[in-house]
Amino acid sequence: MSEKLSIHGQWSSRLIFILAATGSAVGLGNIWKFPYITGENGGGAFVAVYLLCIAAIGVPIMMAEIMLGRRGRQSPINTMTALAREENANLVWSVVGWSGVLAGFFILSYYSVIAGWALAYVLRAASGVFEGIDATGVQEVFNNLVGDPERLLAWHTLFMVMSMTVVARGVRAGLEKAVTYLMPALFLLLIVMVGYAMNTGYFVQGLEFLFEPDIKRVFERCEIVAGMEQCELSGKPVLVALGHAFFTLSLGMGAIMVYGSYMPRKTSIARSALLIAFLDTLVALVAGMAIFPIVFANGLEPGAGPGLIFQTLPIAFGAMPAGQFFGTLFFVLLVFAAWSSAISLIEPAVAWLVENRGMSRIRAAAWIGLTTWVLGLGSIFSFNLWSGDEYKLFEMTFFDLLDYLAANIMLPAGGLLIALFAGWVMSSQSSRAEFAMGGVAYQLWRVLIRFISPLAVVLVFLNAVGII
Ligand code: TRP
């Protein structure tokens, strides 16, 4: 039987698939988002729930996404339709693909704004702005940047152009190679940062914050009101941890599915998924170990929000030998990590436009880029013109709302549907043939994907809205 391939091409090797998927997974989510939401949600207990979500929900769903993609060999929308047809199921399952396209738009629109901050910081680090800087100084640098919509717009525009260029050329042409060198470099640099953090005198405190779970805090949300910490019972931290497990692994919207559709047939899906999840988690934890000691050593607030890494890491660069060099390098690498993630956020939509509208990749990328760019304006203004309470909905800015909706609701919901489809709709002959793995491993996956993952997602949802 001749093997069916995607019209968009195929990864050149199994290693390239792993690199591309890891490039998608490792991004701002690990280095920017993980530390700040961990800070906002109280530390160790949050991290414990997050790790549990990665292992019990993230890995099985990642395997399911790769498997569906490789079997369908098309954009997620058309893959879901084709597989539903193959199993004689309702074609409405293609909604997984559609909601994924929408979630990808939402996420990239603000992702690009934050990647723009990283771009801006490359210049600041290179020009020596951070030399000997203290906590107040770095806060000023940050506020000057995010308070200025025009500057943010310029950086957001640059990042969108960068991402569209790569998508237009096809994933294989440019980024594959870059990722091969840049990801390991980023990781090494994070280790250097941990080395600095060890010398702050607050390393142990940082570790305790990250790894000492205070179980009652899992269900609490705390706020500092007039200098006093006030906590109330809430299912929100658990939902945020679940949402982040999806976000950081690029799950629930078809990104990994579309990457799976370009995957060579011989590659082991289970081993790939485990490796990707492991590397992704490692980067996040190492980033946390670099950042929190600096937070405590400088009397900063762990719950400072989205600006956290931009207000802490420069202090370290300003104080370490050759910090100007390391600082510049760090933000360059952060941009690359964001870049290799951004392209996966719109690949599902681009692939669909090429398949169904007969567009060239260039045209498709341009349209999608333009739409995302416009939506990004809302996130830009969230940090300045629209930061006031009169512009908030449920106490959230446009940026907060978009992130909450996409990451904490759309991704887990998409993941739930993917799990149900892969576990219940698809026959075990089909999934077993695609995985080609041994009895016990397959059975374990099947239990996880049919019962554990869906149930966990539903319970977390019910808990977050206060029903249980
Ligand atoms: N995983 C990336 C990060 O952590 C972001 C990302 C890329 C993503 N593709 C995605 C998130 C698809 C959700 C869905 O930065």
PDB file of N, CA and C in Angstrom, residues 96-144:
ATOM      1  N   VAL A  96     -13.889  20.604  16.368  1.00  0.00           N
ATOM      2  CA  VAL A  96     -12.587  20.603  17.063  1.00  0.00           C
ATOM      3  C   VAL A  96     -11.592  21.449  16.267  1.00  0.00           C
ATOM      4  N   GLY A  97     -11.588  21.240  14.951  1.00  0.00           N
ATOM      5  CA  GLY A  97     -10.686  22.006  14.103  1.00  0.00           C
ATOM      6  C   GLY A  97     -11.036  23.487  14.071  1.00  0.00           C
ATOM      7  N   TRP A  98     -12.328  23.774  13.976  1.00  0.00           N
ATOM      8  CA  TRP A  98     -12.738  25.186  13.903  1.00  0.00           C
ATOM      9  C   TRP A  98     -12.425  25.937  15.175  1.00  0.00           C
ATOM     10  N   SER A  99     -12.758  25.342  16.319  1.00  0.00           N
ATOM     11  CA  SER A  99     -12.490  26.062  17.568  1.00  0.00           C
ATOM     12  C   SER A  99     -10.983  26.198  17.758  1.00  0.00           C
ATOM     13  N   GLY A 100     -10.241  25.252  17.219  1.00  0.00           N
ATOM     14  CA  GLY A 100      -8.785  25.353  17.305  1.00  0.00           C
ATOM     15  C   GLY A 100      -8.242  26.525  16.511  1.00  0.00           C
ATOM     16  N   VAL A 101      -8.794  26.716  15.323  1.00  0.00           N
ATOM     17  CA  VAL A 101      -8.361  27.841  14.502  1.00  0.00           C
ATOM     18  C   VAL A 101      -8.619  29.158  15.239  1.00  0.00           C
ATOM     19  N   LEU A 102      -9.811  29.233  15.849  1.00  0.00           N
ATOM     20  CA  LEU A 102     -10.164  30.445  16.588  1.00  0.00           C
ATOM     21  C   LEU A 102      -9.227  30.651  17.783  1.00  0.00           C
ATOM     22  N   ALA A 103      -8.979  29.570  18.531  1.00  0.00           N
ATOM     23  CA  ALA A 103      -8.098  29.680  19.694  1.00  0.00           C
ATOM     24  C   ALA A 103      -6.696  30.103  19.258  1.00  0.00           C
ATOM     25  N   GLY A 104      -6.255  29.594  18.118  1.00  0.00           N
ATOM     26  CA  GLY A 104      -4.938  29.965  17.609  1.00  0.00           C
ATOM     27  C   GLY A 104      -4.845  31.457  17.316  1.00  0.00           C
ATOM     28  N   PHE A 105      -5.889  31.997  16.697  1.00  0.00           N
ATOM     29  CA  PHE A 105      -5.953  33.443  16.457  1.00  0.00           C
ATOM     30  C   PHE A 105      -5.846  34.221  17.754  1.00  0.00           C
ATOM     31  N   PHE A 106      -6.704  33.842  18.692  1.00  0.00           N
ATOM     32  CA  PHE A 106      -6.749  34.560  19.963  1.00  0.00           C
ATOM     33  C   PHE A 106      -5.365  34.555  20.615  1.00  0.00           C
ATOM     34  N   ILE A 107      -4.783  33.349  20.703  1.00  0.00           N
ATOM     35  CA  ILE A 107      -3.520  33.240  21.438  1.00  0.00           C
ATOM     36  C   ILE A 107      -2.419  34.010  20.716  1.00  0.00           C
ATOM     37  N   LEU A 108      -2.305  33.812  19.415  1.00  0.00           N
ATOM     38  CA  LEU A 108      -1.204  34.488  18.722  1.00  0.00           C
ATOM     39  C   LEU A 108      -1.316  36.008  18.829  1.00  0.00           C
ATOM     40  N   SER A 109      -2.559  36.525  18.856  1.00  0.00           N
ATOM     41  CA  SER A 109      -2.704  37.982  18.889  1.00  0.00           C
ATOM     42  C   SER A 109      -2.041  38.585  20.125  1.00  0.00           C
ATOM     43  N   TYR A 110      -2.144  37.928  21.279  1.00  0.00           N
ATOM     44  CA  TYR A 110      -1.453  38.524  22.436  1.00  0.00           C
ATOM     45  C   TYR A 110      -0.049  37.965  22.607  1.00  0.00           C
ATOM     46  N   TYR A 111       0.154  36.750  22.145  1.00  0.00           N
ATOM     47  CA  TYR A 111       1.490  36.141  22.204  1.00  0.00           C
ATOM     48  C   TYR A 111       2.497  37.037  21.492  1.00  0.00           C
ATOM     49  N   SER A 112       2.063  37.559  20.352  1.00  0.00           N
ATOM     50  CA  SER A 112       2.931  38.415  19.555  1.00  0.00           C
ATOM     51  C   SER A 112       3.257  39.728  20.282  1.00  0.00           C
ATOM     52  N   VAL A 113       2.292  40.226  21.039  1.00  0.00           N
ATOM     53  CA  VAL A 113       2.553  41.458  21.796  1.00  0.00           C
ATOM     54  C   VAL A 113       3.633  41.208  22.852  1.00  0.00           C
ATOM     55  N   ILE A 114       3.527  40.086  23.542  1.00  0.00           N
ATOM     56  CA  ILE A 114       4.526  39.773  24.574  1.00  0.00           C
ATOM     57  C   ILE A 114       5.889  39.463  23.923  1.00  0.00           C
ATOM     58  N   ALA A 115       5.863  38.749  22.810  1.00  0.00           N
ATOM     59  CA  ALA A 115       7.122  38.506  22.098  1.00  0.00           C
ATOM     60  C   ALA A 115       7.739  39.840  21.698  1.00  0.00           C
ATOM     61  N   GLY A 116       6.887  40.831  21.407  1.00  0.00           N
ATOM     62  CA  GLY A 116       7.363  42.177  21.116  1.00  0.00           C
ATOM     63  C   GLY A 116       8.120  42.780  22.298  1.00  0.00           C
ATOM     64  N   TRP A 117       7.645  42.521  23.508  1.00  0.00           N
ATOM     65  CA  TRP A 117       8.386  42.999  24.691  1.00  0.00           C
ATOM     66  C   TRP A 117       9.790  42.400  24.678  1.00  0.00           C
ATOM     67  N   ALA A 118       9.860  41.106  24.363  1.00  0.00           N
ATOM     68  CA  ALA A 118      11.169  40.437  24.350  1.00  0.00           C
ATOM     69  C   ALA A 118      12.070  41.078  23.292  1.00  0.00           C
ATOM     70  N   LEU A 119      11.501  41.384  22.133  1.00  0.00           N
ATOM     71  CA  LEU A 119      12.281  42.064  21.091  1.00  0.00           C
ATOM     72  C   LEU A 119      12.808  43.409  21.600  1.00  0.00           C
ATOM     73  N   ALA A 120      11.931  44.161  22.238  1.00  0.00           N
ATOM     74  CA  ALA A 120      12.343  45.463  22.761  1.00  0.00           C
ATOM     75  C   ALA A 120      13.472  45.306  23.783  1.00  0.00           C
ATOM     76  N   TYR A 121      13.398  44.244  24.567  1.00  0.00           N
ATOM     77  CA  TYR A 121      14.414  44.022  25.592  1.00  0.00           C
ATOM     78  C   TYR A 121      15.762  43.618  25.000  1.00  0.00           C
ATOM     79  N   VAL A 122      15.762  43.070  23.801  1.00  0.00           N
ATOM     80  CA  VAL A 122      17.040  42.767  23.157  1.00  0.00           C
ATOM     81  C   VAL A 122      17.829  44.063  23.001  1.00  0.00           C
ATOM     82  N   LEU A 123      17.141  45.086  22.495  1.00  0.00           N
ATOM     83  CA  LEU A 123      17.812  46.377  22.308  1.00  0.00           C
ATOM     84  C   LEU A 123      18.267  46.966  23.630  1.00  0.00           C
ATOM     85  N   ARG A 124      17.395  46.896  24.619  1.00  0.00           N
ATOM     86  CA  ARG A 124      17.733  47.506  25.906  1.00  0.00           C
ATOM     87  C   ARG A 124      18.936  46.797  26.524  1.00  0.00           C
ATOM     88  N   ALA A 125      18.930  45.464  26.448  1.00  0.00           N
ATOM     89  CA  ALA A 125      20.055  44.712  27.027  1.00  0.00           C
ATOM     90  C   ALA A 125      21.344  45.031  26.269  1.00  0.00           C
ATOM     91  N   ALA A 126      21.259  45.082  24.942  1.00  0.00           N
ATOM     92  CA  ALA A 126      22.463  45.294  24.139  1.00  0.00           C
ATOM     93  C   ALA A 126      23.047  46.687  24.360  1.00  0.00           C
ATOM     94  N   SER A 127      22.183  47.664  24.613  1.00  0.00           N
ATOM     95  CA  SER A 127      22.717  49.013  24.768  1.00  0.00           C
ATOM     96  C   SER A 127      23.133  49.314  26.204  1.00  0.00           C
ATOM     97  N   GLY A 128      23.123  48.286  27.058  1.00  0.00           N
ATOM     98  CA  GLY A 128      23.674  48.470  28.402  1.00  0.00           C
ATOM     99  C   GLY A 128      22.738  49.142  29.391  1.00  0.00           C
ATOM    100  N   VAL A 129      21.468  49.233  29.060  1.00  0.00           N
ATOM    101  CA  VAL A 129      20.494  49.864  29.962  1.00  0.00           C
ATOM    102  C   VAL A 129      20.428  49.150  31.317  1.00  0.00           C
ATOM    103  N   PHE A 130      20.711  47.841  31.315  1.00  0.00           N
ATOM    104  CA  PHE A 130      20.533  47.079  32.549  1.00  0.00           C
ATOM    105  C   PHE A 130      21.765  47.073  33.456  1.00  0.00           C
ATOM    106  N   GLU A 131      22.883  47.628  33.000  1.00  0.00           N
ATOM    107  CA  GLU A 131      24.105  47.608  33.822  1.00  0.00           C
ATOM    108  C   GLU A 131      23.829  48.179  35.213  1.00  0.00           C
ATOM    109  N   GLY A 132      24.029  47.356  36.228  1.00  0.00           N
ATOM    110  CA  GLY A 132      23.888  47.812  37.610  1.00  0.00           C
ATOM    111  C   GLY A 132      22.491  48.271  37.990  1.00  0.00           C
ATOM    112  N   ILE A 133      21.483  47.839  37.257  1.00  0.00           N
ATOM    113  CA  ILE A 133      20.118  48.329  37.502  1.00  0.00           C
ATOM    114  C   ILE A 133      19.533  47.691  38.766  1.00  0.00           C
ATOM    115  N   ASP A 134      18.678  48.446  39.477  1.00  0.00           N
ATOM    116  CA  ASP A 134      18.014  47.872  40.659  1.00  0.00           C
ATOM    117  C   ASP A 134      16.524  47.668  40.349  1.00  0.00           C
ATOM    118  N   ALA A 135      15.793  47.182  41.372  1.00  0.00           N
ATOM    119  CA  ALA A 135      14.389  46.822  41.148  1.00  0.00           C
ATOM    120  C   ALA A 135      13.568  48.018  40.665  1.00  0.00           C
ATOM    121  N   THR A 136      13.822  49.181  41.239  1.00  0.00           N
ATOM    122  CA  THR A 136      13.049  50.367  40.836  1.00  0.00           C
ATOM    123  C   THR A 136      13.366  50.753  39.403  1.00  0.00           C
ATOM    124  N   GLY A 137      14.650  50.702  39.078  1.00  0.00           N
ATOM    125  CA  GLY A 137      15.063  51.078  37.730  1.00  0.00           C
ATOM    126  C   GLY A 137      14.438  50.196  36.673  1.00  0.00           C
ATOM    127  N   VAL A 138      14.428  48.910  36.961  1.00  0.00           N
ATOM    128  CA  VAL A 138      13.939  47.984  35.955  1.00  0.00           C
ATOM    129  C   VAL A 138      12.416  48.093  35.806  1.00  0.00           C
ATOM    130  N   GLN A 139      11.769  48.444  36.919  1.00  0.00           N
ATOM    131  CA  GLN A 139      10.327  48.670  36.838  1.00  0.00           C
ATOM    132  C   GLN A 139      10.022  49.871  35.938  1.00  0.00           C
ATOM    133  N   GLU A 140      10.885  50.867  36.050  1.00  0.00           N
ATOM    134  CA  GLU A 140      10.697  52.066  35.236  1.00  0.00           C
ATOM    135  C   GLU A 140      10.863  51.739  33.744  1.00  0.00           C
ATOM    136  N   VAL A 141      11.920  50.959  33.440  1.00  0.00           N
ATOM    137  CA  VAL A 141      12.141  50.565  32.045  1.00  0.00           C
ATOM    138  C   VAL A 141      10.910  49.839  31.512  1.00  0.00           C
ATOM    139  N   PHE A 142      10.394  48.915  32.330  1.00  0.00           N
ATOM    140  CA  PHE A 142       9.240  48.123  31.905  1.00  0.00           C
ATOM    141  C   PHE A 142       8.007  49.009  31.699  1.00  0.00           C
ATOM    142  N   ASN A 143       7.755  49.880  32.687  1.00  0.00           N
ATOM    143  CA  ASN A 143       6.565  50.731  32.578  1.00  0.00           C
ATOM    144  C   ASN A 143       6.639  51.678  31.390  1.00  0.00           C
ATOM    145  N   ASN A 144       7.843  52.177  31.117  1.00  0.00           N
ATOM    146  CA  ASN A 144       7.991  53.054  29.954  1.00  0.00           C
ATOM    147  C   ASN A 144       7.659  52.336  28.662  1.00  0.00           C
TER     148      ASN A 144
END
